[in-house]
Coordinates of C-alpha atoms in Angstrom, one line a residue:
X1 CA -10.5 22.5 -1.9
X2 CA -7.1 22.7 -3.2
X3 CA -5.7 23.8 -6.3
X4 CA -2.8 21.8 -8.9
X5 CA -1.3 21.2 -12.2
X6 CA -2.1 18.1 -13.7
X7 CA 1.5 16.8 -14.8
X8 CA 0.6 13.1 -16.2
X9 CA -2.5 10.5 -16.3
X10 CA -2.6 6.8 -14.8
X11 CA -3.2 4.1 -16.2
X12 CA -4.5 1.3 -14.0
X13 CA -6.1 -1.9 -16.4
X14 CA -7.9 -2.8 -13.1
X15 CA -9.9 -0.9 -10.9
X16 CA -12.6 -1.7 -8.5
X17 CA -15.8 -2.2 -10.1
X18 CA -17.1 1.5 -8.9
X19 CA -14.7 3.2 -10.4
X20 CA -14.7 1.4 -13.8
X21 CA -14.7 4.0 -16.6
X22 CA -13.0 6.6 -14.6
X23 CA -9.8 8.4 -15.1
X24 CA -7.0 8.7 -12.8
X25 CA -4.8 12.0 -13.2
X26 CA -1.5 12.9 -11.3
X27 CA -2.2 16.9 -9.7
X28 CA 0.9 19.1 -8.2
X29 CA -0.5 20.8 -5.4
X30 CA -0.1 24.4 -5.2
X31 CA -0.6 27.0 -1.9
X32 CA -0.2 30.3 -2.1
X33 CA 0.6 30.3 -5.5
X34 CA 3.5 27.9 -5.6
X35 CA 3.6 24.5 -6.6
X36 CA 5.1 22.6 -3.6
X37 CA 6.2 19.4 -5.5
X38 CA 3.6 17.2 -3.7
X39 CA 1.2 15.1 -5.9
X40 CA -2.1 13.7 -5.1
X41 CA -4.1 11.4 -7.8
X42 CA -7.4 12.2 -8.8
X43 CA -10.1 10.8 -10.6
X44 CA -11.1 13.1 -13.1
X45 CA -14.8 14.3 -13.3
X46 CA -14.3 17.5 -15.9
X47 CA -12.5 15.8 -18.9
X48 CA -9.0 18.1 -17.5
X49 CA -6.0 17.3 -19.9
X50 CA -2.3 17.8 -19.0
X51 CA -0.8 21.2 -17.9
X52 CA -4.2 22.7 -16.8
X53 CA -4.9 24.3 -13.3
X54 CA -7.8 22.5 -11.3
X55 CA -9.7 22.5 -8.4
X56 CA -9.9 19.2 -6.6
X57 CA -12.2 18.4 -3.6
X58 CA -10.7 15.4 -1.3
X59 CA -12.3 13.9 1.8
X60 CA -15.8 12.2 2.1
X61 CA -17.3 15.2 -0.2
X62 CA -15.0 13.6 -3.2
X63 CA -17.6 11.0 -3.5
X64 CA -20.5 13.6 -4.0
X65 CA -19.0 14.7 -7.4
X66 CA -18.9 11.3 -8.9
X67 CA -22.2 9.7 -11.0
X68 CA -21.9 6.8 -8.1
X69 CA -21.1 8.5 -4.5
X70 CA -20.3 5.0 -3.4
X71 CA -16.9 4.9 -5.1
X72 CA -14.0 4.6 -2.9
X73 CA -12.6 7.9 -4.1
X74 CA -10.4 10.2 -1.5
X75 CA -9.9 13.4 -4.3
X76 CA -12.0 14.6 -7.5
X77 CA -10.6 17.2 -9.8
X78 CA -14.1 19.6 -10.3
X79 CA -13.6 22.4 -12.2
X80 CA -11.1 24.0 -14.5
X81 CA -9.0 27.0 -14.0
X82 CA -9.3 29.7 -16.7

């Protein structure tokens, strides 16, 4: 699991049909506590708005957070830092 800021949002008109309905947000990644000015993009499965830390999960397990686990979806952002 990693951990980021979420510095913008994506806007993509078209999308393959599994992930229709979905938004796409642009995460800093963060180790140890640092942001290390690499970006990943995320589909968004917590309703996460700009400048909050998440969590995101990335591999196959990515697809196990989304309504339809056959989306072609490398990283979903799960939960919300407080």
């Amino acid at each position: 699991m990693l951990r980021g800021i979420i510095r913008g949002n994506i806007v993509s008109t078209r999308k393959q049909d599994a992930l229709i309905g979905s938004k796409f947000m642009e995460v800093e990644i963060m180790e140890n506590g640092e942001l290390t000015g690499n970006y990943i993009i995320a589909v968004d499965s917590v309703g996460a708005g700009i400048g909050e830390t998440v969590l995101i999960t990335t591999g196959s397990s990515a697809r196990l957070a989304l309504h339809n686990t056959q989306a072609p979806c490398d990283a979903v952002i799960v939960g919300i830092v407080d």
